[in-house]
Tab-separated table of C-alpha atoms in Angstrom:
chain	number	residue	atom	x	y	z
A	21	UNK	CA	-66.312	-118.814	16.232
A	22	UNK	CA	-65.242	-121.768	14.097
A	23	UNK	CA	-61.725	-122.385	12.816
A	24	UNK	CA	-62.592	-121.614	9.145
A	25	UNK	CA	-64.017	-118.251	10.218
A	26	UNK	CA	-60.837	-117.453	12.142
A	27	UNK	CA	-58.716	-118.392	9.134
A	28	UNK	CA	-60.855	-116.186	6.871
A	29	UNK	CA	-60.507	-113.239	9.238
A	30	UNK	CA	-56.765	-113.785	9.506
A	31	UNK	CA	-56.389	-113.798	5.721
A	32	UNK	CA	-58.557	-110.681	5.423
A	33	UNK	CA	-56.456	-108.871	8.028
A	34	UNK	CA	-53.225	-109.775	6.232
A	35	UNK	CA	-54.649	-108.644	2.875
A	36	UNK	CA	-55.904	-105.338	4.305
A	37	UNK	CA	-52.538	-104.666	5.970
A	38	UNK	CA	-50.647	-105.428	2.774
A	39	UNK	CA	-52.883	-103.153	0.743
A	40	UNK	CA	-52.332	-100.232	3.122
A	41	UNK	CA	-48.581	-100.641	2.815
A	42	UNK	CA	-48.756	-100.895	-0.973
A	43	UNK	CA	-50.936	-97.807	-1.165
A	44	UNK	CA	-48.495	-95.818	0.957
A	45	UNK	CA	-45.677	-96.946	-1.348
A	46	UNK	CA	-47.590	-95.596	-4.376
A	47	UNK	CA	-47.659	-92.087	-2.882
A	48	UNK	CA	-44.628	-90.161	-4.129
A	49	UNK	CA	-45.280	-86.646	-2.775
A	50	UNK	CA	-47.176	-85.457	0.337
A	51	UNK	CA	-47.565	-89.129	1.140
A	52	UNK	CA	-48.141	-88.776	4.890
A	53	UNK	CA	-50.922	-86.227	4.441
A	54	UNK	CA	-52.626	-88.186	1.648
A	55	UNK	CA	-52.554	-91.364	3.724
A	56	UNK	CA	-54.005	-89.669	6.796
A	57	UNK	CA	-56.649	-88.011	4.654
A	58	UNK	CA	-57.705	-91.412	3.360
A	59	UNK	CA	-57.923	-92.730	6.940
A	60	UNK	CA	-59.984	-89.712	7.974
A	61	UNK	CA	-62.420	-90.487	5.161
A	62	UNK	CA	-63.025	-93.906	6.676
A	63	UNK	CA	-63.186	-92.843	10.327
A	64	UNK	CA	-65.517	-89.858	10.016
A	65	UNK	CA	-68.891	-90.074	11.714
A	66	UNK	CA	-71.603	-89.734	9.122
A	67	UNK	CA	-71.342	-88.484	5.536
A	68	UNK	CA	-68.446	-86.289	4.452
A	69	UNK	CA	-69.828	-82.832	3.687
A	70	UNK	CA	-66.533	-80.931	3.322
A	71	UNK	CA	-62.928	-82.209	3.215
A	72	UNK	CA	-61.792	-79.496	5.623
A	73	UNK	CA	-63.968	-81.065	8.330
A	74	UNK	CA	-61.772	-84.163	8.148
A	75	UNK	CA	-58.840	-82.180	9.571
A	76	UNK	CA	-60.667	-82.002	12.922
A	77	UNK	CA	-60.606	-85.782	13.387
A	78	UNK	CA	-57.944	-87.387	15.616
A	79	UNK	CA	-56.845	-89.612	12.722
A	80	UNK	CA	-55.797	-86.471	10.830
A	81	UNK	CA	-52.838	-84.994	12.683
A	82	UNK	CA	-52.117	-82.118	10.311
A	83	UNK	CA	-53.819	-78.827	9.604
A	84	UNK	CA	-56.205	-77.816	6.879
A	85	UNK	CA	-53.399	-76.184	4.909
A	86	UNK	CA	-51.658	-79.528	4.526
A	87	UNK	CA	-54.883	-81.036	3.178
A	88	UNK	CA	-55.219	-78.585	0.307
A	89	UNK	CA	-51.479	-78.661	-0.328
A	90	UNK	CA	-51.595	-82.458	-0.704
A	91	UNK	CA	-54.570	-82.355	-3.069
A	92	UNK	CA	-53.026	-79.602	-5.188
A	93	UNK	CA	-49.371	-80.682	-5.189
A	94	UNK	CA	-49.324	-84.297	-4.078
A	95	UNK	CA	-48.441	-87.104	-6.452
A	96	UNK	CA	-49.792	-90.634	-6.757
A	97	UNK	CA	-48.185	-93.356	-8.847
A	98	UNK	CA	-51.468	-94.269	-10.549
A	99	UNK	CA	-49.924	-97.030	-12.641
A	100	UNK	CA	-48.594	-98.785	-9.553
A	101	UNK	CA	-51.873	-98.297	-7.692
A	102	UNK	CA	-53.827	-99.812	-10.599
A	103	UNK	CA	-51.662	-102.921	-10.470
A	104	UNK	CA	-52.100	-103.132	-6.703
A	105	UNK	CA	-55.887	-103.050	-7.093
A	106	UNK	CA	-55.788	-105.689	-9.835
A	107	UNK	CA	-53.650	-108.015	-7.680
A	108	UNK	CA	-56.237	-108.102	-4.876
A	109	UNK	CA	-58.637	-111.069	-4.605
A	110	UNK	CA	-61.350	-110.197	-7.103
A	111	UNK	CA	-65.046	-111.032	-6.724
A	112	UNK	CA	-66.503	-113.516	-9.180
A	113	UNK	CA	-69.959	-113.720	-10.738
A	114	UNK	CA	-71.750	-115.532	-13.579
A	115	UNK	CA	-70.577	-119.012	-12.594
A	116	UNK	CA	-67.216	-118.035	-11.115
A	117	UNK	CA	-65.964	-115.785	-13.872
A	118	UNK	CA	-64.729	-112.211	-13.863
A	119	UNK	CA	-67.491	-109.751	-14.737
A	120	UNK	CA	-66.443	-106.134	-15.274
A	121	UNK	CA	-68.741	-103.172	-15.825
A	122	UNK	CA	-67.885	-99.779	-17.314
A	123	UNK	CA	-69.944	-96.693	-16.624
A	124	UNK	CA	-69.541	-92.918	-16.391
A	125	UNK	CA	-70.357	-90.853	-13.318
A	126	UNK	CA	-70.269	-87.069	-13.412
A	127	UNK	CA	-68.667	-84.647	-11.004
A	128	UNK	CA	-70.817	-81.588	-11.714
A	129	UNK	CA	-69.085	-78.181	-11.537
A	130	UNK	CA	-71.503	-75.677	-13.127
A	131	UNK	CA	-70.093	-72.642	-11.289
A	132	UNK	CA	-66.379	-73.430	-11.724
A	133	UNK	CA	-65.535	-71.126	-14.623
A	134	UNK	CA	-61.822	-71.202	-13.739
A	135	UNK	CA	-61.612	-75.018	-13.870
A	136	UNK	CA	-60.219	-76.521	-17.057
A	137	UNK	CA	-61.337	-79.574	-19.048
A	138	UNK	CA	-65.016	-79.377	-18.169
A	139	UNK	CA	-67.552	-81.030	-20.438
A	140	UNK	CA	-71.318	-80.914	-20.715
A	141	UNK	CA	-72.527	-83.846	-18.602
A	142	UNK	CA	-75.850	-85.566	-19.219
A	143	UNK	CA	-78.066	-85.488	-16.126
A	144	UNK	CA	-81.694	-86.509	-15.802
A	145	UNK	CA	-84.324	-83.913	-14.938
A	146	UNK	CA	-87.266	-84.216	-12.623
A	147	UNK	CA	-89.824	-84.841	-15.360
A	148	UNK	CA	-90.258	-87.901	-17.525
A	149	UNK	CA	-87.790	-88.141	-20.424
A	150	UNK	CA	-86.212	-84.839	-19.405
A	151	UNK	CA	-82.505	-84.249	-19.079
A	152	UNK	CA	-80.095	-81.372	-18.523
A	153	UNK	CA	-76.569	-80.758	-19.819
A	154	UNK	CA	-74.539	-79.381	-16.897
A	155	UNK	CA	-70.788	-78.578	-16.979
A	156	UNK	CA	-68.598	-80.927	-14.997
A	157	UNK	CA	-65.928	-83.631	-15.083
A	158	UNK	CA	-67.130	-87.031	-16.356
A	159	UNK	CA	-65.229	-90.019	-14.955
A	160	UNK	CA	-65.222	-93.478	-16.493
A	161	UNK	CA	-65.106	-96.226	-13.845
A	162	UNK	CA	-64.324	-99.930	-14.222
A	163	UNK	CA	-65.550	-102.265	-11.477
A	164	UNK	CA	-65.624	-106.025	-10.837
A	165	UNK	CA	-68.922	-107.515	-9.644
A	166	UNK	CA	-69.794	-110.359	-7.327
A	167	UNK	CA	-72.749	-112.706	-7.550
A	168	UNK	CA	-76.101	-112.096	-5.891
A	169	UNK	CA	-77.964	-108.931	-5.017
A	170	UNK	CA	-75.438	-106.746	-3.259
A	171	UNK	CA	-74.141	-103.191	-3.098
A	172	UNK	CA	-70.493	-104.299	-3.148
A	173	UNK	CA	-68.077	-104.197	-6.062
A	174	UNK	CA	-64.360	-103.683	-6.561
A	175	UNK	CA	-63.421	-100.398	-8.253
A	176	UNK	CA	-60.382	-101.029	-10.444
A	177	UNK	CA	-59.845	-97.852	-12.434
A	178	UNK	CA	-61.101	-94.323	-13.037
A	179	UNK	CA	-60.297	-92.079	-15.996
A	180	UNK	CA	-61.437	-88.500	-16.468
A	181	UNK	CA	-62.753	-87.844	-19.962
A	182	UNK	CA	-61.210	-84.720	-21.464
A	183	UNK	CA	-62.283	-82.310	-24.203
A	184	UNK	CA	-60.146	-84.077	-26.817
A	185	UNK	CA	-61.031	-87.673	-25.907
A	186	UNK	CA	-63.254	-90.036	-27.843
A	187	UNK	CA	-65.426	-92.135	-25.558
A	188	UNK	CA	-64.954	-95.423	-27.427
A	189	UNK	CA	-61.182	-95.087	-27.818
A	190	UNK	CA	-60.563	-93.994	-24.216
A	191	UNK	CA	-62.875	-96.704	-22.850
A	192	UNK	CA	-61.211	-99.399	-24.947
A	193	UNK	CA	-57.750	-98.316	-23.803
A	194	UNK	CA	-58.948	-98.244	-20.189
A	195	UNK	CA	-60.492	-101.723	-20.381
A	196	UNK	CA	-57.437	-103.122	-22.143
A	197	UNK	CA	-55.175	-101.766	-19.415
A	198	UNK	CA	-57.382	-103.217	-16.658
A	199	UNK	CA	-57.582	-106.643	-18.318
A	200	UNK	CA	-53.819	-106.749	-18.815
A	201	UNK	CA	-53.296	-105.842	-15.146
A	202	UNK	CA	-55.724	-108.586	-14.082
A	203	UNK	CA	-53.870	-111.120	-16.200
A	204	UNK	CA	-50.549	-109.901	-14.807
A	205	UNK	CA	-51.922	-110.189	-11.272
A	206	UNK	CA	-52.894	-113.839	-11.786
A	207	UNK	CA	-56.656	-113.215	-11.812
A	208	UNK	CA	-57.100	-114.868	-15.224
A	209	UNK	CA	-55.196	-117.856	-16.612
A	210	UNK	CA	-55.230	-119.802	-19.826
A	211	UNK	CA	-58.277	-122.029	-19.942
A	212	UNK	CA	-60.490	-119.778	-17.786
A	213	UNK	CA	-63.742	-118.438	-19.283
A	214	UNK	CA	-63.482	-115.103	-21.047
A	215	UNK	CA	-63.824	-111.977	-18.939
A	216	UNK	CA	-67.297	-110.513	-19.427
A	217	UNK	CA	-67.336	-106.736	-19.997
A	218	UNK	CA	-70.768	-105.126	-19.515
A	219	UNK	CA	-71.701	-101.781	-21.092
A	220	UNK	CA	-74.862	-99.716	-21.042
A	221	UNK	CA	-76.694	-98.180	-24.008
A	222	UNK	CA	-74.381	-95.155	-24.204
A	223	UNK	CA	-71.542	-97.267	-25.641
A	224	UNK	CA	-71.061	-98.719	-29.123
A	225	UNK	CA	-70.748	-102.402	-28.201
A	226	UNK	CA	-69.715	-103.711	-31.667
A	227	UNK	CA	-67.006	-101.068	-31.994
A	228	UNK	CA	-65.676	-101.823	-28.516
A	229	UNK	CA	-65.595	-105.531	-29.392
A	230	UNK	CA	-63.494	-104.621	-32.437
A	231	UNK	CA	-61.138	-102.390	-30.436
A	232	UNK	CA	-60.683	-105.080	-27.751
A	233	UNK	CA	-59.896	-107.811	-30.264
A	234	UNK	CA	-57.036	-110.022	-29.100
A	235	UNK	CA	-57.969	-109.980	-25.412
A	236	UNK	CA	-59.731	-112.861	-23.603
A	237	UNK	CA	-62.899	-110.793	-23.170
A	238	UNK	CA	-66.523	-110.918	-24.233
A	239	UNK	CA	-68.369	-107.642	-24.768
A	240	UNK	CA	-71.983	-107.445	-23.619
A	241	UNK	CA	-73.775	-104.175	-24.298
A	242	UNK	CA	-77.262	-102.769	-24.277
A	243	UNK	CA	-78.708	-101.449	-27.530
A	244	UNK	CA	-81.367	-98.859	-28.239
A	245	UNK	CA	-84.840	-100.139	-29.049
A	246	UNK	CA	-84.854	-98.394	-32.452
A	247	UNK	CA	-81.661	-99.947	-33.830
A	248	UNK	CA	-81.410	-101.635	-37.213
A	249	UNK	CA	-78.920	-104.479	-37.666
A	250	UNK	CA	-78.294	-107.147	-40.269
A	251	UNK	CA	-78.801	-110.893	-40.385
A	252	UNK	CA	-76.113	-113.232	-41.719
A	253	UNK	CA	-76.064	-114.216	-45.370
A	254	UNK	CA	-77.851	-117.579	-45.738
A	255	UNK	CA	-75.656	-120.571	-46.477
A	256	UNK	CA	-75.406	-122.034	-49.008
A	257	UNK	CA	-75.763	-118.931	-51.133
A	258	UNK	CA	-77.808	-119.374	-54.306
A	259	UNK	CA	-76.476	-117.130	-57.021
A	260	UNK	CA	-79.185	-115.183	-58.921
A	261	UNK	CA	-79.508	-115.579	-62.715
A	262	UNK	CA	-77.848	-112.235	-63.379
A	263	UNK	CA	-74.739	-113.403	-61.472
A	264	UNK	CA	-72.628	-111.390	-59.033
A	265	UNK	CA	-70.678	-112.036	-55.893
A	266	UNK	CA	-72.379	-113.074	-52.611
A	267	UNK	CA	-73.609	-110.156	-50.495
A	268	UNK	CA	-71.800	-109.177	-47.334
A	269	UNK	CA	-74.936	-108.523	-45.268
A	270	UNK	CA	-78.215	-110.368	-44.988
A	271	UNK	CA	-81.694	-108.947	-44.538
A	272	UNK	CA	-82.509	-106.148	-42.127
A	273	UNK	CA	-83.307	-106.842	-38.487
A	274	UNK	CA	-85.382	-103.937	-37.206
A	275	UNK	CA	-85.930	-103.948	-33.456
A	276	UNK	CA	-89.213	-102.062	-33.800
A	277	UNK	CA	-90.675	-104.420	-36.466
A	278	UNK	CA	-91.237	-108.009	-35.268
A	279	UNK	CA	-91.965	-109.178	-38.815
A	280	UNK	CA	-88.260	-108.726	-39.654
A	281	UNK	CA	-86.971	-110.868	-36.779
A	282	UNK	CA	-87.553	-114.394	-38.041
A	283	UNK	CA	-87.276	-117.515	-35.903
A	284	UNK	CA	-84.896	-117.210	-32.935
A	285	UNK	CA	-81.926	-119.534	-32.549
A	286	UNK	CA	-82.502	-119.887	-28.778
A	287	UNK	CA	-85.406	-119.151	-26.427
A	288	UNK	CA	-85.686	-119.559	-22.645
A	289	UNK	CA	-88.228	-118.806	-19.926
A	290	UNK	CA	-87.220	-118.113	-16.314
A	291	UNK	CA	-89.373	-117.319	-13.265
A	292	UNK	CA	-87.769	-114.603	-11.089
A	293	UNK	CA	-88.728	-113.021	-7.773
A	294	UNK	CA	-88.377	-109.382	-8.816
A	295	UNK	CA	-89.441	-109.432	-12.463
A	296	UNK	CA	-91.896	-112.317	-12.700
A	297	UNK	CA	-91.572	-114.433	-15.842
A	298	UNK	CA	-88.533	-113.483	-17.920
A	299	UNK	CA	-88.609	-114.533	-21.567
A	300	UNK	CA	-85.321	-114.373	-23.463
A	301	UNK	CA	-84.946	-114.927	-27.205
A	302	UNK	CA	-81.644	-114.870	-29.079
A	303	UNK	CA	-80.577	-114.585	-32.715
A	304	UNK	CA	-77.101	-115.687	-33.763
A	305	UNK	CA	-74.601	-113.833	-35.978
A	306	UNK	CA	-76.422	-110.502	-35.933
A	307	UNK	CA	-74.149	-107.616	-36.897
A	308	UNK	CA	-74.350	-103.895	-37.713
A	309	UNK	CA	-73.869	-102.590	-41.219
A	310	UNK	CA	-70.921	-100.248	-40.865
A	311	UNK	CA	-70.304	-97.209	-43.026
A	312	UNK	CA	-67.338	-94.878	-43.366
A	313	UNK	CA	-68.927	-92.277	-41.155
A	314	UNK	CA	-68.822	-91.186	-37.524
A	315	UNK	CA	-66.518	-93.489	-35.519
A	316	UNK	CA	-65.295	-95.300	-38.654
A	317	UNK	CA	-64.431	-92.156	-40.613
A	318	UNK	CA	-60.677	-92.757	-40.204
A	319	UNK	CA	-60.881	-96.350	-41.415
A	320	UNK	CA	-59.098	-97.101	-44.689
A	321	UNK	CA	-59.999	-100.164	-46.697
A	322	UNK	CA	-62.850	-102.607	-46.152
A	323	UNK	CA	-64.889	-102.281	-42.983
A	324	UNK	CA	-64.953	-105.298	-40.643
A	325	UNK	CA	-67.886	-107.647	-40.142
A	326	UNK	CA	-68.562	-107.794	-36.391
A	327	UNK	CA	-70.963	-110.617	-35.642
A	328	UNK	CA	-72.517	-111.464	-32.301
A	329	UNK	CA	-75.604	-112.749	-30.538
A	330	UNK	CA	-78.636	-110.491	-30.170
A	331	UNK	CA	-80.752	-111.076	-27.045
A	332	UNK	CA	-84.229	-109.728	-26.369
A	333	UNK	CA	-85.482	-109.873	-22.769
A	334	UNK	CA	-89.119	-109.319	-21.836
A	335	UNK	CA	-90.360	-109.430	-18.208
A	336	UNK	CA	-93.805	-109.268	-16.640
A	337	UNK	CA	-93.260	-106.338	-14.296
A	338	UNK	CA	-90.582	-104.084	-12.799
A	339	UNK	CA	-89.745	-103.844	-9.058
A	340	UNK	CA	-90.871	-100.212	-9.019
A	341	UNK	CA	-94.163	-100.928	-10.714
A	342	UNK	CA	-93.381	-99.231	-14.050
A	343	UNK	CA	-94.282	-100.467	-17.501
A	344	UNK	CA	-91.672	-103.049	-18.590
A	345	UNK	CA	-90.128	-102.435	-22.001
A	346	UNK	CA	-88.109	-105.053	-23.874
A	347	UNK	CA	-84.372	-105.052	-23.196
A	348	UNK	CA	-82.051	-105.568	-26.163
A	349	UNK	CA	-78.530	-106.897	-25.560
A	350	UNK	CA	-75.700	-107.688	-27.960
A	351	UNK	CA	-72.877	-110.094	-27.110
A	352	UNK	CA	-69.675	-110.479	-29.096
A	353	UNK	CA	-69.880	-114.267	-28.689
A	354	UNK	CA	-71.727	-116.380	-31.236
A	355	UNK	CA	-73.286	-119.841	-31.067
A	356	UNK	CA	-74.760	-119.593	-27.563
A	357	UNK	CA	-77.256	-122.094	-26.143
A	358	UNK	CA	-80.229	-121.369	-23.875
A	359	UNK	CA	-78.371	-121.472	-20.549
A	360	UNK	CA	-75.621	-119.231	-21.895
A	361	UNK	CA	-78.234	-116.696	-23.017
A	362	UNK	CA	-79.715	-116.608	-19.496
A	363	UNK	CA	-76.244	-116.108	-18.069
A	364	UNK	CA	-75.751	-112.969	-20.185
A	365	UNK	CA	-78.910	-111.091	-19.269
A	366	UNK	CA	-78.515	-112.042	-15.612
A	367	UNK	CA	-74.954	-110.687	-15.684
A	368	UNK	CA	-76.194	-107.472	-17.291
A	369	UNK	CA	-78.679	-106.925	-14.454
A	370	UNK	CA	-75.748	-107.011	-12.033
A	371	UNK	CA	-74.517	-103.819	-13.729
A	372	UNK	CA	-76.966	-101.812	-11.652
A	373	UNK	CA	-74.916	-102.679	-8.534
A	374	UNK	CA	-72.475	-100.031	-9.733
A	375	UNK	CA	-75.166	-97.394	-9.232
A	376	UNK	CA	-75.216	-98.238	-5.513
A	377	UNK	CA	-71.448	-97.686	-5.416
A	378	UNK	CA	-71.763	-94.300	-7.137
A	379	UNK	CA	-74.403	-93.217	-4.651
A	380	UNK	CA	-72.264	-94.407	-1.722
A	381	UNK	CA	-69.059	-92.627	-2.769
A	382	UNK	CA	-70.997	-89.422	-3.506
A	383	UNK	CA	-73.346	-89.281	-0.526
A	384	UNK	CA	-71.243	-90.996	2.171
A	385	UNK	CA	-67.591	-90.539	1.179
A	386	UNK	CA	-68.206	-87.128	-0.381
A	387	UNK	CA	-66.558	-87.709	-3.749
A	388	UNK	CA	-68.112	-84.642	-5.427
A	389	UNK	CA	-68.128	-82.405	-2.329
A	390	UNK	CA	-64.742	-80.612	-2.668
A	391	UNK	CA	-64.658	-77.392	-4.681
A	392	UNK	CA	-61.305	-78.105	-6.308
A	393	UNK	CA	-60.094	-75.863	-9.098
A	394	UNK	CA	-57.729	-78.045	-11.105
A	395	UNK	CA	-58.703	-81.365	-12.699
A	396	UNK	CA	-55.427	-82.885	-11.460
A	397	UNK	CA	-56.504	-82.279	-7.856
A	398	UNK	CA	-59.857	-83.867	-8.675
A	399	UNK	CA	-58.023	-86.934	-9.991
A	400	UNK	CA	-56.066	-87.299	-6.736
A	401	UNK	CA	-59.223	-87.001	-4.647
A	402	UNK	CA	-60.920	-89.594	-6.868
A	403	UNK	CA	-58.130	-92.100	-6.302
A	404	UNK	CA	-58.326	-91.496	-2.551
A	405	UNK	CA	-62.046	-92.315	-2.732
A	406	UNK	CA	-61.331	-95.526	-4.679
A	407	UNK	CA	-58.691	-96.540	-2.152
A	408	UNK	CA	-61.008	-95.865	0.781
A	409	UNK	CA	-63.797	-97.902	-0.816
A	410	UNK	CA	-61.349	-100.761	-1.444
A	411	UNK	CA	-60.320	-100.788	2.217
A	412	UNK	CA	-63.961	-101.085	3.209
A	413	UNK	CA	-64.314	-104.140	0.988
A	414	UNK	CA	-61.175	-105.719	2.455
A	415	UNK	CA	-62.383	-104.960	5.990
A	416	UNK	CA	-65.771	-106.500	5.325
A	417	UNK	CA	-65.011	-109.870	7.032
A	418	UNK	CA	-63.431	-108.076	10.016
A	419	UNK	CA	-66.175	-105.592	10.831
A	420	UNK	CA	-68.845	-105.813	13.470
A	421	UNK	CA	-72.360	-104.585	12.948
A	422	UNK	CA	-72.699	-101.217	14.718
A	423	UNK	CA	-76.310	-100.786	13.739
A	424	UNK	CA	-78.702	-98.039	14.683
A	425	UNK	CA	-81.603	-98.938	17.008
A	426	UNK	CA	-84.070	-98.820	14.110
A	427	UNK	CA	-81.983	-100.980	11.780
A	428	UNK	CA	-82.356	-104.716	11.406
A	429	UNK	CA	-79.439	-106.969	12.397
A	430	UNK	CA	-77.282	-108.233	9.548
A	431	UNK	CA	-74.663	-110.919	9.242
A	432	UNK	CA	-71.027	-109.952	8.755
A	433	UNK	CA	-71.059	-110.937	5.092
A	434	UNK	CA	-74.239	-108.940	4.421
A	435	UNK	CA	-73.153	-105.567	5.812
A	436	UNK	CA	-73.373	-102.604	3.460
A	437	UNK	CA	-70.309	-100.396	2.824
A	438	UNK	CA	-71.762	-97.626	5.014
A	439	UNK	CA	-72.237	-100.001	7.966
A	440	UNK	CA	-68.731	-101.407	7.564
A	441	UNK	CA	-67.413	-97.836	7.653
A	442	UNK	CA	-68.972	-97.238	11.083
A	443	UNK	CA	-66.641	-99.739	12.708
A	444	UNK	CA	-63.485	-98.962	10.740
A	445	UNK	CA	-62.161	-96.669	13.470
A	446	UNK	CA	-62.042	-99.611	15.878
A	447	UNK	CA	-60.299	-101.732	13.255
A	448	UNK	CA	-57.773	-99.058	12.270
A	449	UNK	CA	-56.054	-99.282	15.646
A	450	UNK	CA	-54.864	-102.796	14.738
A	451	UNK	CA	-53.852	-102.065	11.133
A	452	UNK	CA	-50.444	-100.679	10.123
A	453	UNK	CA	-50.264	-96.877	9.767
A	454	UNK	CA	-47.017	-96.058	7.947
A	455	UNK	CA	-47.632	-92.297	7.878
A	456	UNK	CA	-45.073	-90.373	9.909
A	457	UNK	CA	-45.813	-87.853	12.615
A	458	UNK	CA	-46.158	-84.220	11.507
A	459	UNK	CA	-43.170	-81.943	11.972
A	460	UNK	CA	-43.720	-78.802	14.045
A	461	UNK	CA	-43.603	-75.626	11.978
A	462	UNK	CA	-45.186	-72.209	11.679
A	463	UNK	CA	-47.620	-71.111	9.037
A	464	UNK	CA	-46.378	-68.647	6.452
A	465	UNK	CA	-47.120	-64.909	6.646
A	466	UNK	CA	-49.687	-65.167	3.851
A	467	UNK	CA	-50.952	-62.224	1.880
A	468	UNK	CA	-50.419	-58.846	3.548
A	469	UNK	CA	-53.463	-57.519	5.338
A	470	UNK	CA	-55.605	-55.316	3.116
A	471	UNK	CA	-53.969	-56.356	-0.190
A	472	UNK	CA	-55.873	-57.873	-3.091
A	473	UNK	CA	-55.025	-60.679	-5.449
A	474	UNK	CA	-53.601	-59.088	-8.592
A	475	UNK	CA	-53.331	-62.324	-10.617
A	476	UNK	CA	-56.703	-63.187	-12.031
A	477	UNK	CA	-57.424	-66.843	-12.659
A	478	UNK	CA	-57.807	-68.012	-16.236
A	479	UNK	CA	-61.331	-68.835	-17.347
A	480	UNK	CA	-61.990	-71.821	-19.602
A	481	UNK	CA	-64.705	-72.689	-22.068
A	482	UNK	CA	-66.858	-75.778	-21.633
A	483	UNK	CA	-67.207	-78.565	-24.170
A	484	UNK	CA	-65.273	-80.538	-26.736
A	485	UNK	CA	-62.329	-78.951	-28.481
A	486	UNK	CA	-61.898	-81.551	-31.241
A	487	UNK	CA	-64.620	-82.264	-33.795
A	488	UNK	CA	-64.676	-85.477	-35.775
A	489	UNK	CA	-64.937	-85.121	-39.592
A	490	UNK	CA	-68.422	-85.982	-40.847
A	491	UNK	CA	-67.603	-86.884	-44.460
A	492	UNK	CA	-64.721	-88.499	-46.310
A	493	UNK	CA	-64.008	-85.190	-48.037
A	494	UNK	CA	-63.589	-83.427	-44.709
A	495	UNK	CA	-61.402	-86.265	-43.489
A	496	UNK	CA	-59.069	-85.995	-46.474
A	497	UNK	CA	-58.806	-82.242	-46.022
A	498	UNK	CA	-57.732	-82.637	-42.405
A	499	UNK	CA	-55.159	-85.349	-43.079
A	500	UNK	CA	-51.598	-84.136	-43.715
């Protein structure tokens, strides 16, 4: 092994050890049990099917009662843990810049009538264009991506969406908090390129760009194929004979009608391995025509003009063999050249790496396996999952490939999170374990034999509890 490889492993070991100590310091109640539970998540053989099975591992020195007591009554300093995650070495993509992605993953709980704060979660059905609305807890995740095709990313934050929360407002506050923590952790400095924030079609990209104004970020979001936006007003403006002030919006830009597009401001052609020829066209200063409805119903005064660059991507074929449809993207940055346009759609394709992370934490780490009653316990379990996944990323340079006989060999830097997890038990023996030894005690007497529970659990309705006013008249009636 060369000297640079030894130095890289030494730095990775120091960073992993420091993170374990910082995580233990962020635990304020039932800290020993929560720390051992996180270690048991990483040292278990195979996927986690039930949290109680983790109490049988040698890394977990306490009983199953301590596990549920820690999840129900433990406390985690989430603010301190967020800053610890932001201070770690972050992966870079899109020409050595920070690329963050925001997406929602659902913890489905259809049979948990006694669990509060459940919402109807959108899930896809088995048929084409079919979906189901199933009760559960939706969580909004923020992750940092690295370049290349990989299943690795750094989870930075997770927020559970409640019945009273607006998606755009909560997401903007979450992203603002993450960006401020990254700046405070020295991940972004003055003069660096703006942090690229990638959203899927379920988010209102222009509104998020408005809510994140003042931060060194660029919003890149996917738009529906039936949207209608506006072109800029041509300059210089020629006043008509009847007079009047210049209009605020230009002509319509209908995604479904090519005759309304006009000549693009930039066009590129790239040959890719997975998609064939990729043709990207971009129009500058395209903006939506806002009205005092829906998300802007509480806005007083003149509505803002949110301009950006509209990108249309068309490929020859998809990796799965399906029919390729055009992809529409909107960026909050204007005046982009051809290479900058290619950088945006390539960065958006990296967003699908987050789907691999969701599948890993659900199927391997068992994120949605516990049948927890309270949403607060679900939040603690979610942060344990994020911490465990972060330790796998930090242990990536230190792990050896413990592959199955039917698996192909892989280099250390190309190991998947599941294959890194196989060797974490061997690595844990050399890492610091600040959790103290359990104290000997006796279990409580419990409920008397033959008695029944006389305190029935409260049952909760599913869905939103706050409805946004639809008209200005309704808004004025609600206002004090």
